[in-house]
Coordinates of N, CA and C in Angstrom, one line a residue:
X6 N -12.6 -7.4 1.7 CA -12.2 -7.3 0.9 C -11.1 -8.8 0.7
X7 N -10.9 -9.0 -1.0 CA -10.0 -10.1 -1.1 C -8.9 -9.7 -1.9
X8 N -8.0 -10.5 -2.4 CA -6.7 -10.2 -3.1 C -7.4 -9.9 -4.3
X9 N -8.0 -10.2 -5.0 CA -8.5 -9.5 -6.4 C -8.8 -8.3 -6.6
X10 N -9.7 -7.9 -5.7 CA -10.4 -6.6 -5.4 C -9.1 -5.4 -5.1
X11 N -8.2 -5.9 -4.3 CA -7.1 -5.4 -3.8 C -6.4 -5.1 -5.1
X12 N -6.2 -6.2 -6.1 CA -5.0 -5.9 -7.2 C -5.9 -5.0 -8.0
X13 N -6.8 -5.0 -8.3 CA -8.0 -4.6 -9.2 C -7.9 -3.0 -8.7
X14 N -7.9 -2.9 -7.8 CA -8.1 -1.4 -7.3 C -6.5 -0.6 -7.4
X15 N -5.7 -1.6 -7.3 CA -4.3 -0.8 -7.3 C -3.8 -0.7 -8.7
X16 N -4.2 -1.7 -9.4 CA -3.7 -1.4 -11.1 C -4.8 -0.3 -12.1
X17 N -5.8 -0.1 -10.9 CA -6.7 1.3 -11.8 C -6.1 2.3 -11.4
X18 N -5.0 2.5 -10.5 CA -4.3 4.0 -10.3 C -3.3 4.2 -11.5
X19 N -3.1 5.3 -11.5 CA -2.3 6.1 -12.9 C -0.6 5.9 -12.5
X20 N -0.3 5.1 -13.4 CA 1.0 4.7 -13.6 C 1.3 3.1 -12.7
X21 N 0.7 2.7 -12.2 CA 0.9 1.5 -11.5 C 1.4 0.4 -12.3
X22 N 2.4 -0.5 -11.8 CA 2.7 -1.7 -12.5 C 2.4 -2.8 -11.2
X23 N 2.4 -3.9 -11.8 CA 2.8 -5.0 -10.5 C 3.9 -6.0 -10.6
X24 N 4.4 -6.1 -9.9 CA 6.0 -7.4 -10.5 C 6.1 -8.2 -9.1
X25 N 7.0 -9.3 -9.4 CA 7.8 -9.8 -8.4 C 9.1 -9.6 -8.0
X26 N 9.5 -8.6 -7.6 CA 10.9 -8.6 -7.3 C 11.5 -9.1 -6.3
X27 N 10.6 -9.7 -5.0 CA 10.9 -10.7 -4.1 C 10.6 -12.1 -4.2
X28 N 10.3 -12.5 -5.0 CA 10.0 -14.1 -5.5 C 8.4 -14.2 -5.8
X29 N 8.3 -15.3 -6.5 CA 6.9 -15.6 -6.7 C 5.7 -15.5 -5.7
X30 N 6.0 -15.4 -4.3 CA 5.3 -15.4 -3.3 C 4.9 -13.9 -2.9
X31 N 5.3 -12.9 -3.5 CA 5.3 -11.5 -3.3 C 4.9 -10.8 -4.0
X32 N 3.8 -10.1 -4.3 CA 3.0 -9.2 -5.2 C 3.7 -7.8 -5.0
X33 N 4.0 -7.2 -5.8 CA 4.4 -5.7 -5.4 C 3.8 -4.8 -6.4
X34 N 3.2 -3.7 -5.9 CA 2.7 -2.6 -6.8 C 3.8 -1.3 -6.7
X35 N 4.2 -1.0 -7.9 CA 4.7 0.2 -8.2 C 4.2 1.4 -8.8
X36 N 4.3 2.6 -8.7 CA 3.7 3.7 -9.2 C 5.3 4.4 -9.7
X37 N 5.2 4.4 -10.7 CA 6.3 5.5 -11.3 C 8.2 4.4 -10.9
X38 N 7.9 2.9 -10.7 CA 8.9 2.5 -10.3 C 9.1 2.2 -8.6
X39 N 8.2 3.1 -7.7 CA 8.7 3.1 -6.6 C 7.4 2.5 -6.1
X40 N 7.8 1.6 -5.0 CA 7.0 0.7 -4.2 C 5.7 1.5 -3.3
X41 N 4.4 1.2 -3.5 CA 3.6 1.5 -2.5 C 3.0 0.5 -1.8
X42 N 2.9 -0.4 -2.4 CA 2.2 -1.6 -1.7 C 2.9 -3.2 -2.1
X43 N 2.7 -3.8 -1.0 CA 3.3 -5.6 -0.9 C 1.9 -6.4 -0.3
X44 N 2.1 -7.4 -1.3 CA 0.9 -8.2 -0.3 C 1.6 -9.7 -0.9
X45 N 1.6 -10.6 -0.2 CA 2.0 -11.9 -0.1 C 0.9 -13.0 -0.4
X46 N 1.2 -13.7 -1.5 CA 0.3 -14.4 -2.3 C 0.0 -15.9 -1.7
X47 N 1.1 -16.1 -0.8 CA 0.8 -17.6 0.1 C -0.1 -17.5 0.8
X48 N -0.4 -16.2 1.5 CA -1.9 -15.9 2.5 C -1.8 -14.6 2.2
X49 N -2.5 -14.0 1.0 CA -3.3 -13.0 1.0 C -4.0 -12.4 1.9
X50 N -3.8 -12.0 3.0 CA -4.8 -11.5 3.9 C -4.3 -10.2 4.8
X51 N -3.2 -9.8 4.0 CA -2.6 -8.2 4.6 C -2.2 -8.0 3.5
X52 N -1.9 -6.4 3.5 CA -1.1 -5.8 2.4 C -0.4 -4.6 3.4
X53 N 0.9 -4.5 2.6 CA 1.9 -3.3 3.6 C 1.8 -2.3 2.8
X54 N 1.6 -1.0 3.2 CA 1.3 -0.1 2.7 C 2.6 1.1 3.7
X55 N 2.6 2.1 2.5 CA 3.6 3.6 3.1 C 2.6 4.2 4.0
X56 N 2.9 5.0 4.8 CA 1.9 5.4 5.7 C 2.8 7.0 6.4
X57 N 2.4 8.3 6.5 CA 2.8 9.1 7.2 C 2.9 8.6 8.7
X58 N 4.4 8.7 9.4 CA 4.8 8.2 10.5 C 3.9 8.7 11.6
X59 N 2.9 10.0 11.7 CA 2.5 10.1 12.8 C 1.1 9.4 12.6
X60 N 0.5 9.6 11.2 CA -0.7 8.7 10.9 C -0.7 7.1 11.3
X61 N 0.5 6.7 10.8 CA 0.9 5.2 10.9 C 0.6 5.1 12.7
X62 N 0.9 5.8 13.5 CA 0.9 5.3 14.8 C -0.6 5.6 15.3
X63 N -1.4 6.6 14.6 CA -2.5 6.7 15.0 C -3.6 5.6 14.8
X64 N -3.5 5.1 13.4 CA -4.0 3.9 13.0 C -3.9 3.1 14.0
X65 N -2.5 2.4 14.1 CA -2.1 1.4 14.6 C -2.9 1.4 16.3
X66 N -2.7 2.5 16.8 CA -3.7 2.9 18.0 C -5.5 2.5 17.7
X67 N -5.7 3.1 16.5 CA -7.2 3.1 16.6 C -7.5 1.7 16.0
X68 N -6.9 1.0 15.6 CA -7.1 -0.4 14.8 C -6.3 -1.7 15.3
X69 N -5.7 -1.5 16.7 CA -4.9 -2.6 17.1 C -5.0 -4.0 16.4
X70 N -6.3 -4.5 16.3 CA -6.6 -5.5 15.5 C -6.4 -6.0 14.2
X71 N -6.3 -4.9 13.6 CA -6.4 -5.1 12.0 C -5.0 -4.2 11.4
X72 N -4.2 -3.3 12.3 CA -3.0 -2.6 11.3 C -2.1 -2.7 12.5
X73 N -1.1 -2.9 12.0 CA 0.4 -3.5 12.6 C 1.5 -2.6 12.0
X74 N 2.9 -2.4 12.9 CA 3.9 -2.0 12.0 C 4.0 -2.9 10.9
X75 N 4.7 -2.4 10.0 CA 5.0 -3.2 8.5 C 5.9 -4.3 9.0
X76 N 5.2 -5.6 8.4 CA 6.3 -6.8 8.6 C 7.2 -6.3 7.4
X77 N 8.6 -7.1 8.0 CA 9.7 -6.5 7.1 C 9.9 -5.5 6.8
X78 N 9.2 -4.2 7.0 CA 9.4 -3.0 6.6 C 10.0 -1.8 7.5
X79 N 10.1 -1.0 7.0 CA 10.3 0.2 7.8 C 9.7 0.4 8.4
X80 N 9.2 0.4 10.2 CA 8.1 0.1 10.9 C 7.9 1.7 11.1
X81 N 8.6 2.4 11.0 CA 8.1 4.0 11.0 C 7.3 4.6 10.0
X82 N 7.4 4.1 8.8 CA 7.1 4.3 7.5 C 6.0 3.7 6.9
X83 N 5.7 2.2 7.4 CA 4.9 1.3 6.7 C 4.1 0.6 8.0
X84 N 3.1 0.0 7.4 CA 1.9 -0.2 8.3 C 1.6 -1.5 7.4
X85 N 1.6 -2.9 8.2 CA 0.5 -4.0 7.8 C -0.6 -3.8 7.9
X86 N -1.7 -3.9 7.0 CA -3.4 -3.5 7.0 C -3.8 -5.1 7.0
X87 N -4.6 -5.5 7.7 CA -5.4 -6.6 7.5 C -6.7 -6.5 6.6
X88 N -6.8 -7.2 5.6 CA -7.8 -7.0 4.5 C -9.0 -8.0 4.9
X89 N -8.8 -8.7 5.5 CA -10.0 -9.7 5.7 C -10.5 -9.5 7.3
X90 N -10.4 -8.5 7.9 CA -10.9 -8.2 9.4 C -12.0 -7.1 8.9
X91 N -12.4 -6.9 9.9 CA -13.6 -5.9 9.6 C -13.4 -4.3 8.9
X92 N -12.3 -4.2 8.6 CA -12.3 -3.0 8.0 C -12.8 -2.5 6.6
X93 N -13.6 -1.8 6.4 CA -14.3 -1.4 5.2 C -13.7 -1.5 4.3
X94 N -13.8 -1.6 3.1 CA -13.0 -1.9 1.8 C -12.6 -0.2 1.5
X95 N -13.7 0.5 1.5 CA -13.5 2.1 1.2 C -12.0 2.6 2.2
X96 N -12.4 2.4 3.6 CA -11.4 2.7 4.2 C -10.1 2.2 3.7
X97 N -9.8 0.7 3.8 CA -8.5 0.1 3.0 C -8.4 0.6 1.5
X98 N -9.0 1.4 0.7 CA -9.2 1.9 -0.5 C -8.3 3.2 -0.2
X99 N -8.4 3.8 0.7 CA -8.0 5.1 1.7 C -6.5 5.0 2.1
X100 N -6.3 4.1 2.3 CA -5.1 3.6 3.2 C -4.0 3.3 1.6
X101 N -4.6 3.1 0.6 CA -4.2 2.4 -0.2 C -3.7 3.8 -1.0
X102 N -4.5 4.8 -1.2 CA -4.4 5.8 -1.7 C -3.3 7.1 -1.1
X103 N -3.7 6.6 0.1 CA -2.4 7.6 0.9 C -1.1 7.0 0.6
X104 N -0.8 5.6 0.6 CA 0.6 5.2 0.4 C 1.0 5.8 -1.1
X105 N 0.0 5.3 -2.3 CA 0.3 6.0 -3.2 C 0.5 7.6 -3.2
X106 N -0.2 8.4 -2.7 CA 0.3 9.6 -3.2 C 1.5 10.0 -2.3
X107 N 1.6 9.5 -1.1 CA 3.2 9.5 -0.3 C 4.3 9.6 -1.4
X108 N 4.3 8.0 -2.2 CA 5.1 7.9 -2.8 C 5.3 8.8 -4.0
X109 N 3.9 9.1 -4.7 CA 4.2 10.4 -5.5 C 5.1 11.5 -5.3
X110 N 4.5 11.9 -4.0 CA 4.8 13.1 -3.4 C 6.6 13.1 -3.4
X111 N 7.0 12.1 -3.1 CA 8.6 11.6 -2.8 C 9.1 11.8 -4.4
X112 N 8.8 11.7 -5.2 CA 9.2 11.5 -7.0 C 9.9 12.7 -7.3
X113 N 11.0 12.9 -7.9 CA 11.3 13.7 -8.6 C 10.3 14.6 -9.7
X114 N 10.0 15.9 -9.5 CA 9.2 16.8 -10.2 C 9.1 16.2 -11.6
X115 N 10.3 16.1 -12.5 CA 10.1 15.1 -13.8 C 9.5 14.1 -14.0
X116 N 9.4 13.2 -12.9 CA 8.8 12.1 -13.0 C 7.3 12.3 -12.8
X117 N 7.1 13.2 -12.0 CA 5.6 13.9 -11.7 C 4.9 14.0 -12.8
X118 N 5.8 14.9 -13.4 CA 5.1 15.8 -14.8 C 4.6 14.1 -15.9
X119 N 5.9 13.3 -15.5 CA 5.3 12.5 -16.7 C 4.2 11.6 -16.2
X120 N 3.9 11.4 -15.1 CA 2.5 10.5 -14.5 C 1.8 11.8 -14.5
X121 N 1.4 12.5 -14.9 CA 0.6 13.3 -14.9 C 0.0 13.6 -16.4
X122 N 0.9 13.4 -17.4 CA 0.8 13.1 -18.6 C 0.1 11.7 -19.2
X123 N 0.4 10.6 -18.3 CA 0.0 9.6 -18.7 C -1.6 9.5 -18.6

């Protein structure tokens, strides 16, 4: 996978925007204003994704060469995922979807309904 495939996939999800709130080298994807993915543009080889704590640990154990505790993030809830190692694109897409769905689940009901109507 490369940064363009990652970008296009994230932007294809309903209610997603991209921005640079942490500076011009850090691309952030939000759903309804809440972050679900972050990647650096200076070295776009990884993406930080939100994850259920138990699943985050399982992924780190199963893929120690490609999935790590979230860099500069709450390590309980975020993983850093290599997008250039041997992980299939479909698997990375499923991790992006997991992050996206977790963030949606934490949104207030009114905002979730607004997202549905988009």
